[in-house]
CSV table of C-alpha atoms in Angstrom, one decimal:
chain,number,residue,atom,x,y,z
A,4,UNK,CA,0.0,0.0,0.0
A,5,UNK,CA,1.4,3.4,-1.0
A,6,UNK,CA,1.3,5.9,1.8
A,7,UNK,CA,1.3,9.6,1.6
A,8,UNK,CA,3.7,11.9,3.4
A,9,UNK,CA,2.1,14.5,5.7
A,10,UNK,CA,2.9,17.2,3.1
A,11,UNK,CA,1.2,15.3,0.3
A,12,UNK,CA,-1.8,14.4,2.5
A,13,UNK,CA,-2.1,17.9,3.8
A,14,UNK,CA,-2.3,19.2,0.2
A,15,UNK,CA,-4.8,16.6,-0.8
A,16,UNK,CA,-7.1,17.1,2.2
A,17,UNK,CA,-6.6,20.9,2.5
A,18,UNK,CA,-5.6,20.6,6.1
A,19,UNK,CA,-2.3,22.1,7.2
A,20,UNK,CA,0.5,19.8,8.5
A,21,UNK,CA,0.1,21.7,11.8
A,22,UNK,CA,-3.6,20.8,12.0
A,23,UNK,CA,-2.8,17.1,11.1
A,24,UNK,CA,-0.3,16.9,13.9
A,25,UNK,CA,-2.9,18.3,16.3
A,26,UNK,CA,-5.6,16.0,15.1
A,27,UNK,CA,-3.2,13.0,15.6
A,28,UNK,CA,-2.5,14.1,19.2
A,29,UNK,CA,-6.3,14.4,19.9
A,30,UNK,CA,-7.0,11.0,18.3
A,31,UNK,CA,-9.2,12.6,15.7
A,32,UNK,CA,-7.2,11.6,12.6
A,33,UNK,CA,-4.5,9.1,13.4
A,34,UNK,CA,-1.8,8.4,10.7
A,35,UNK,CA,-1.7,5.0,9.1
A,36,UNK,CA,1.9,4.7,10.1
A,37,UNK,CA,4.6,6.7,12.0
A,38,UNK,CA,8.2,6.0,10.9
A,39,UNK,CA,10.0,4.7,14.0
A,40,UNK,CA,13.3,6.3,13.1
A,41,UNK,CA,12.3,9.7,11.7
A,42,UNK,CA,8.9,10.1,13.4
A,43,UNK,CA,7.3,11.1,10.0
A,44,UNK,CA,3.6,10.7,9.8
A,45,UNK,CA,2.3,8.7,6.8
A,46,UNK,CA,-1.3,8.5,5.7
A,47,UNK,CA,-3.3,6.0,3.6
A,48,UNK,CA,-5.2,7.4,0.6
A,49,UNK,CA,-8.5,6.0,2.0
A,50,UNK,CA,-8.1,8.4,5.0
A,51,UNK,CA,-8.6,11.3,2.7
A,52,UNK,CA,-12.4,11.1,2.9
A,53,UNK,CA,-12.4,11.4,6.7
A,54,UNK,CA,-9.8,14.2,6.5
A,55,UNK,CA,-11.9,16.2,4.1
A,56,UNK,CA,-14.9,15.8,6.2
A,57,UNK,CA,-13.0,17.1,9.2
A,58,UNK,CA,-11.9,20.1,7.1
A,59,UNK,CA,-15.4,20.9,6.0
A,60,UNK,CA,-16.8,20.6,9.6
A,61,UNK,CA,-14.1,22.9,10.9
A,62,UNK,CA,-15.1,25.4,8.2
A,63,UNK,CA,-18.6,25.3,9.8
A,64,UNK,CA,-17.1,26.2,13.1
A,65,UNK,CA,-17.8,22.8,14.7
A,66,UNK,CA,-15.8,22.1,17.9
A,67,UNK,CA,-13.2,19.3,17.6
A,68,UNK,CA,-14.9,17.2,20.3
A,69,UNK,CA,-18.1,17.1,18.3
A,70,UNK,CA,-16.2,16.3,15.1
A,71,UNK,CA,-14.6,13.4,16.9
A,72,UNK,CA,-18.1,12.2,17.9
A,73,UNK,CA,-19.4,12.4,14.3
A,74,UNK,CA,-16.4,10.3,13.2
A,75,UNK,CA,-17.9,7.4,15.2
A,76,UNK,CA,-21.3,7.5,13.5
A,77,UNK,CA,-22.7,6.0,10.4
A,78,UNK,CA,-23.5,8.3,7.5
A,79,UNK,CA,-27.2,8.9,8.3
A,80,UNK,CA,-26.5,9.6,12.0
A,81,UNK,CA,-23.6,11.9,11.1
A,82,UNK,CA,-25.9,13.8,8.7
A,83,UNK,CA,-28.5,14.3,11.5
A,84,UNK,CA,-25.8,15.5,13.9
A,85,UNK,CA,-24.6,18.1,11.3
A,86,UNK,CA,-28.2,19.2,10.8
A,87,UNK,CA,-28.7,19.6,14.5
A,88,UNK,CA,-25.4,21.6,14.9
A,89,UNK,CA,-26.3,23.9,12.1
A,90,UNK,CA,-29.8,24.5,13.4
A,91,UNK,CA,-28.3,25.6,16.7
A,92,UNK,CA,-25.7,27.8,14.9
A,93,UNK,CA,-28.5,29.5,12.9
A,94,UNK,CA,-30.5,30.1,16.2
A,95,UNK,CA,-27.4,31.6,17.8
A,96,UNK,CA,-26.8,33.8,14.8
A,97,UNK,CA,-30.5,34.9,14.9
A,98,UNK,CA,-30.1,35.8,18.5
A,99,UNK,CA,-27.0,37.8,17.9
A,100,UNK,CA,-28.7,39.6,14.9
A,101,UNK,CA,-31.5,40.6,17.2
A,102,UNK,CA,-29.1,41.8,19.8
A,103,UNK,CA,-27.2,43.8,17.1
A,104,UNK,CA,-30.5,45.4,16.0
A,105,UNK,CA,-31.4,46.2,19.6
A,106,UNK,CA,-28.0,47.9,20.2
A,107,UNK,CA,-28.1,49.8,16.9
A,108,UNK,CA,-31.5,51.2,17.7
A,109,UNK,CA,-30.6,51.9,21.3
A,110,UNK,CA,-27.4,53.8,20.2
A,111,UNK,CA,-29.3,55.8,17.6
A,112,UNK,CA,-31.7,57.0,20.3
A,113,UNK,CA,-28.7,58.5,22.0
A,114,UNK,CA,-27.8,60.5,18.9
A,115,UNK,CA,-29.4,64.0,19.2
A,116,UNK,CA,-29.7,64.2,15.5
A,117,UNK,CA,-31.9,61.0,15.6
A,118,UNK,CA,-34.1,62.2,18.5
A,119,UNK,CA,-36.6,64.9,17.6
A,120,UNK,CA,-39.2,65.7,20.3
A,121,UNK,CA,-42.8,64.7,20.1
A,122,UNK,CA,-45.8,64.8,22.3
A,123,UNK,CA,-45.7,62.5,25.3
A,124,UNK,CA,-47.4,59.1,24.9
A,125,UNK,CA,-49.2,56.7,27.2
A,126,UNK,CA,-50.9,53.4,26.9
A,127,UNK,CA,-54.4,52.1,27.7
A,128,UNK,CA,-54.6,48.3,28.3
A,129,UNK,CA,-56.7,45.3,29.2
A,130,UNK,CA,-55.9,41.6,29.9
A,131,UNK,CA,-58.0,38.5,29.9
A,132,UNK,CA,-57.3,34.7,30.2
A,133,UNK,CA,-59.7,31.8,29.6
A,134,UNK,CA,-59.5,28.1,30.0
A,135,UNK,CA,-61.2,27.3,26.7
A,136,UNK,CA,-63.7,24.6,26.0
A,137,UNK,CA,-61.5,21.5,26.1
A,138,UNK,CA,-58.8,21.8,28.8
A,139,UNK,CA,-59.7,21.1,32.4
A,140,UNK,CA,-57.5,23.9,33.8
A,141,UNK,CA,-55.9,27.1,32.7
A,142,UNK,CA,-52.1,27.1,32.5
A,143,UNK,CA,-51.9,30.6,30.9
A,144,UNK,CA,-51.2,33.8,32.7
A,145,UNK,CA,-51.9,37.3,31.3
A,146,UNK,CA,-51.0,40.6,32.9
A,147,UNK,CA,-51.3,44.2,31.9
A,148,UNK,CA,-50.1,47.2,34.0
A,149,UNK,CA,-49.0,50.8,33.5
A,150,UNK,CA,-45.6,49.7,32.3
A,151,UNK,CA,-45.7,45.9,31.8
A,152,UNK,CA,-47.7,43.8,29.4
A,153,UNK,CA,-47.1,40.0,29.5
A,154,UNK,CA,-48.4,36.6,28.5
A,155,UNK,CA,-47.1,33.2,29.7
A,156,UNK,CA,-48.3,29.8,28.5
A,157,UNK,CA,-47.2,27.1,30.9
A,158,UNK,CA,-47.2,23.3,30.3
A,159,UNK,CA,-46.6,20.1,32.2
A,160,UNK,CA,-47.5,19.1,35.7
A,161,UNK,CA,-46.6,22.5,37.2
A,162,UNK,CA,-47.4,24.6,34.1
A,163,UNK,CA,-49.8,27.1,35.7
A,164,UNK,CA,-47.5,28.0,38.6
A,165,UNK,CA,-44.5,28.1,36.2
A,166,UNK,CA,-46.2,30.7,34.0
A,167,UNK,CA,-47.5,32.7,36.9
A,168,UNK,CA,-44.0,32.8,38.5
A,169,UNK,CA,-42.3,34.0,35.3
A,170,UNK,CA,-44.7,37.0,35.1
A,171,UNK,CA,-44.4,37.7,38.8
A,172,UNK,CA,-40.6,38.0,38.4
A,173,UNK,CA,-41.2,40.7,35.7
A,174,UNK,CA,-43.6,42.7,37.8
A,175,UNK,CA,-40.7,44.5,39.5
A,176,UNK,CA,-40.4,46.5,36.3
A,177,UNK,CA,-43.7,48.2,37.2
A,178,UNK,CA,-42.2,49.9,40.2
A,179,UNK,CA,-38.5,50.2,39.4
A,180,UNK,CA,-37.2,52.9,37.2
A,181,UNK,CA,-35.1,51.6,34.3
A,182,UNK,CA,-32.4,54.0,33.1
A,183,UNK,CA,-32.4,54.1,29.3
A,184,UNK,CA,-28.7,53.2,29.1
A,185,UNK,CA,-29.2,50.1,31.3
A,186,UNK,CA,-32.3,48.8,29.6
A,187,UNK,CA,-30.7,45.8,27.9
A,188,UNK,CA,-28.9,44.7,31.2
A,189,UNK,CA,-32.2,45.0,33.1
A,190,UNK,CA,-34.1,42.9,30.6
A,191,UNK,CA,-31.4,40.2,30.6
A,192,UNK,CA,-31.4,40.2,34.4
A,193,UNK,CA,-35.1,39.9,34.7
A,194,UNK,CA,-35.2,37.0,32.3
A,195,UNK,CA,-32.6,35.2,34.4
A,196,UNK,CA,-34.8,35.8,37.5
A,197,UNK,CA,-37.9,34.6,35.6
A,198,UNK,CA,-36.0,31.4,34.7
A,199,UNK,CA,-35.1,30.8,38.3
A,200,UNK,CA,-38.7,31.5,39.4
A,201,UNK,CA,-39.9,28.9,36.9
A,202,UNK,CA,-37.4,26.4,38.2
A,203,UNK,CA,-38.5,27.0,41.8
A,204,UNK,CA,-42.2,26.9,41.0
A,205,UNK,CA,-41.8,23.6,39.2
A,206,UNK,CA,-40.1,22.0,42.2
A,207,UNK,CA,-36.5,23.0,42.1
A,208,UNK,CA,-33.8,20.4,41.3
A,209,UNK,CA,-36.4,17.7,41.5
A,210,UNK,CA,-38.6,19.5,38.9
A,211,UNK,CA,-40.0,17.3,36.1
A,212,UNK,CA,-38.5,18.0,32.7
A,213,UNK,CA,-42.0,18.2,31.2
A,214,UNK,CA,-42.7,21.5,33.0
A,215,UNK,CA,-42.0,25.0,31.6
A,216,UNK,CA,-43.5,28.1,30.1
A,217,UNK,CA,-43.3,30.5,27.3
A,218,UNK,CA,-42.9,34.2,28.1
A,219,UNK,CA,-43.7,37.2,25.9
A,220,UNK,CA,-43.6,40.6,27.5
A,221,UNK,CA,-43.4,44.3,26.5
A,222,UNK,CA,-42.1,47.0,28.8
A,223,UNK,CA,-43.4,50.5,28.2
A,224,UNK,CA,-40.7,53.1,28.5
A,225,UNK,CA,-42.7,56.3,27.6
A,226,UNK,CA,-42.1,56.3,23.9
A,227,UNK,CA,-40.9,52.8,23.1
A,228,UNK,CA,-41.9,49.2,23.9
A,229,UNK,CA,-39.1,46.9,24.8
A,230,UNK,CA,-39.9,43.3,23.7
A,231,UNK,CA,-38.8,40.1,25.5
A,232,UNK,CA,-39.9,36.9,23.8
A,233,UNK,CA,-39.3,33.2,24.4
A,234,UNK,CA,-41.5,30.5,23.0
A,235,UNK,CA,-44.6,30.6,20.7
A,236,UNK,CA,-46.8,33.2,22.3
A,237,UNK,CA,-47.1,36.1,20.0
A,238,UNK,CA,-47.2,39.9,19.6
A,239,UNK,CA,-49.2,41.5,16.8
A,240,UNK,CA,-49.2,45.2,15.9
A,241,UNK,CA,-52.1,46.9,14.3
A,242,UNK,CA,-50.7,50.1,12.6
A,243,UNK,CA,-52.4,52.2,10.0
A,244,UNK,CA,-55.0,49.6,9.4
A,245,UNK,CA,-52.5,46.7,8.8
A,246,UNK,CA,-51.7,43.8,11.0
A,247,UNK,CA,-48.1,42.8,11.6
A,248,UNK,CA,-46.7,39.8,13.6
A,249,UNK,CA,-43.6,41.2,15.3
A,250,UNK,CA,-42.5,38.0,17.1
A,251,UNK,CA,-41.0,34.8,15.7
A,252,UNK,CA,-42.3,31.5,17.0
A,253,UNK,CA,-39.5,29.4,18.7
A,254,UNK,CA,-40.9,26.1,17.5
A,255,UNK,CA,-39.4,23.1,15.6
A,256,UNK,CA,-42.0,23.5,12.9
A,257,UNK,CA,-41.2,27.2,12.4
A,258,UNK,CA,-37.6,26.3,12.0
A,259,UNK,CA,-38.6,23.8,9.3
A,260,UNK,CA,-40.5,26.6,7.6
A,261,UNK,CA,-37.5,28.9,7.8
A,262,UNK,CA,-35.4,26.2,6.3
A,263,UNK,CA,-37.8,25.7,3.4
A,264,UNK,CA,-38.7,22.1,4.5
A,265,UNK,CA,-42.3,23.0,5.2
A,266,UNK,CA,-44.8,25.5,3.8
A,267,UNK,CA,-46.7,27.7,6.2
A,268,UNK,CA,-49.9,25.8,5.2
A,269,UNK,CA,-48.2,22.5,6.1
A,270,UNK,CA,-46.9,23.9,9.4
A,271,UNK,CA,-50.4,25.0,10.5
A,272,UNK,CA,-51.6,21.4,10.6
A,273,UNK,CA,-48.3,19.7,11.5
A,274,UNK,CA,-48.7,17.3,14.5
A,275,UNK,CA,-45.6,18.7,16.2
A,276,UNK,CA,-46.4,22.4,15.6
A,277,UNK,CA,-46.3,23.1,19.4
A,278,UNK,CA,-42.9,21.5,20.0
A,279,UNK,CA,-40.7,24.4,21.3
A,280,UNK,CA,-37.0,24.9,20.7
A,281,UNK,CA,-36.8,27.8,23.2
A,282,UNK,CA,-38.7,28.2,26.5
A,283,UNK,CA,-38.2,28.8,30.2
A,284,UNK,CA,-37.8,25.4,31.8
A,285,UNK,CA,-35.4,22.7,32.9
A,286,UNK,CA,-32.8,22.0,30.2
A,287,UNK,CA,-34.4,24.4,27.7
A,288,UNK,CA,-32.7,27.1,25.6
A,289,UNK,CA,-33.8,30.2,27.4
A,290,UNK,CA,-32.2,32.7,25.0
A,291,UNK,CA,-34.8,35.5,24.6
A,292,UNK,CA,-35.4,37.7,21.5
A,293,UNK,CA,-34.9,41.3,22.6
A,294,UNK,CA,-36.1,44.2,20.5
A,295,UNK,CA,-37.1,47.9,20.8
A,296,UNK,CA,-40.1,49.3,19.0
A,297,UNK,CA,-41.0,53.0,18.7
A,298,UNK,CA,-44.6,53.6,19.5
A,299,UNK,CA,-46.9,55.8,17.4
A,300,UNK,CA,-50.3,57.3,18.5
A,301,UNK,CA,-53.1,54.9,17.5
A,302,UNK,CA,-50.9,51.8,17.5
A,303,UNK,CA,-52.7,48.8,19.0
A,304,UNK,CA,-50.6,45.9,20.3
A,305,UNK,CA,-51.9,42.4,21.0
A,306,UNK,CA,-50.0,39.8,23.1
A,307,UNK,CA,-51.5,36.4,23.0
A,308,UNK,CA,-50.8,32.7,23.8
A,309,UNK,CA,-50.9,30.3,21.0
A,310,UNK,CA,-54.4,29.3,21.8
A,311,UNK,CA,-55.6,32.3,19.8
A,312,UNK,CA,-53.7,32.0,16.4
A,313,UNK,CA,-53.9,28.2,16.3
A,314,UNK,CA,-57.8,28.5,16.5
A,315,UNK,CA,-58.5,31.8,14.7
A,316,UNK,CA,-57.4,32.9,11.2
A,317,UNK,CA,-55.2,36.0,11.0
A,318,UNK,CA,-57.9,37.9,9.1
A,319,UNK,CA,-60.4,37.4,11.9
A,320,UNK,CA,-57.8,38.6,14.5
A,321,UNK,CA,-57.3,41.6,12.2
A,322,UNK,CA,-61.0,42.3,12.0
A,323,UNK,CA,-61.5,42.3,15.8
A,324,UNK,CA,-58.5,44.5,16.5
A,325,UNK,CA,-59.5,47.0,13.9
A,326,UNK,CA,-63.1,47.1,14.9
A,327,UNK,CA,-63.1,47.0,18.8
A,328,UNK,CA,-63.3,50.5,20.3
A,329,UNK,CA,-61.5,49.7,23.6
A,330,UNK,CA,-58.9,47.2,24.7
A,331,UNK,CA,-61.4,45.5,27.0
A,332,UNK,CA,-63.7,44.9,24.1
A,333,UNK,CA,-60.8,43.6,21.9
A,334,UNK,CA,-59.6,41.0,24.5
A,335,UNK,CA,-63.2,39.7,25.1
A,336,UNK,CA,-63.9,39.4,21.3
A,337,UNK,CA,-60.6,37.6,20.7
A,338,UNK,CA,-61.3,35.0,23.4
A,339,UNK,CA,-64.8,34.6,22.1
A,340,UNK,CA,-63.4,33.9,18.6
A,341,UNK,CA,-61.1,31.2,20.0
A,342,UNK,CA,-64.0,29.6,21.9
A,343,UNK,CA,-66.2,29.9,18.9
A,344,UNK,CA,-63.7,27.9,17.0
A,345,UNK,CA,-63.9,25.0,19.5
A,346,UNK,CA,-61.7,26.5,22.3
A,347,UNK,CA,-59.2,23.7,22.0
A,348,UNK,CA,-56.6,25.4,24.2
A,349,UNK,CA,-56.3,27.9,27.0
A,350,UNK,CA,-56.2,31.4,25.5
A,351,UNK,CA,-54.9,34.6,26.9
A,352,UNK,CA,-54.9,38.1,25.4
A,353,UNK,CA,-53.4,41.5,26.3
A,354,UNK,CA,-54.3,44.5,24.2
A,355,UNK,CA,-52.7,47.9,24.6
A,356,UNK,CA,-53.5,51.2,22.7
A,357,UNK,CA,-50.9,53.9,22.4
A,358,UNK,CA,-52.3,57.4,23.0
A,359,UNK,CA,-51.1,61.0,23.0
A,360,UNK,CA,-51.1,62.5,26.5
A,361,UNK,CA,-52.7,65.9,26.8
A,362,UNK,CA,-50.0,67.6,28.7
A,363,UNK,CA,-48.1,70.8,28.2
A,364,UNK,CA,-44.4,71.6,28.5
A,365,UNK,CA,-43.2,68.0,28.2
A,366,UNK,CA,-41.7,66.1,25.4
A,367,UNK,CA,-40.8,62.4,24.8
A,368,UNK,CA,-37.9,61.2,22.7
A,369,UNK,CA,-38.5,59.5,19.4
A,370,UNK,CA,-36.6,58.4,16.4
A,371,UNK,CA,-37.0,56.5,13.2
A,372,UNK,CA,-38.7,53.2,13.2
A,373,UNK,CA,-36.4,50.3,14.4
A,374,UNK,CA,-35.0,48.3,11.5
A,375,UNK,CA,-37.2,45.4,12.4
A,376,UNK,CA,-40.3,47.5,11.5
A,377,UNK,CA,-39.0,49.6,8.6
A,378,UNK,CA,-40.3,47.3,5.9
A,379,UNK,CA,-42.8,45.0,7.8
A,380,UNK,CA,-44.8,42.4,6.0
A,381,UNK,CA,-48.5,42.5,6.9
A,382,UNK,CA,-50.2,39.3,8.3
A,383,UNK,CA,-52.6,38.0,5.7
């Protein structure tokens, strides 16, 4: 059998001799033979396929330990492992993209040239939660206050207390002033506290792994709404007569839609459409989406658990939000729609209207629309 020198093998595999020596030391790519006199590493031609796979996986940014694990798998299992790695990488990239958007928007608000003064704004709000017509108990929690709007959708044996605990952890935002420059840190801290509260409510270290909750909340800062979102509860915005969904579902099915493996129509009836990839719960990915949204007078926001959109078409939600005169009327009609469609799940809704405050001598900062809303796509 003709063996290749490390130089020839490096050229053929597109791995450097230095990398090959490292992979040998780690047991990732062991030479076919090491010359006992010179110590030269020699490789068999049939090792090229494995070496090229290692090189490609390194280009993906995969850690060496995970590459070593893939080397022990058959082709089908290895392909599944690469798919899982890349799905996580894309989720991490999306989270960093959201953080970058948040920071860009936050820094622009600090720029005087980007911050003309406008009339001060306020919100009028209502919240309502209902068990529905099928479930025996309500594991949803909905809350609306002068600064905080929130919906949590718990599941499992301790789902109701888990959701309630998550929102209770956020209620400190109602009374504590949040300096604009510290907003991001405050939101991250409160999510960490909410995660701990869910852990405790579910039974601490002995908590069952089937218990957790989604959490979708908006913090009113006076001219903006800061969004915190984990799971598949949603936020819709009714603006200038059009309805926009401004959250992204953290579900396996939505990931498949994003990848082009499912159509939105197929996703709506998929048997695993409620399988979450991010949530607050034991062993779950708790990375939140964080965004800032400039508010406009006459904006109407809807926060809801998935019991509403899974039962009610978007056009009907649009019709109710556009037609209801007050937030109280809107939340009642949304829940009535869900129950009118069979009420298969708990359903919770929070509606908040943005209003101009009739005050003199005061101004609130404003700026351009955040990039996430510059060219929104209406929900149809």
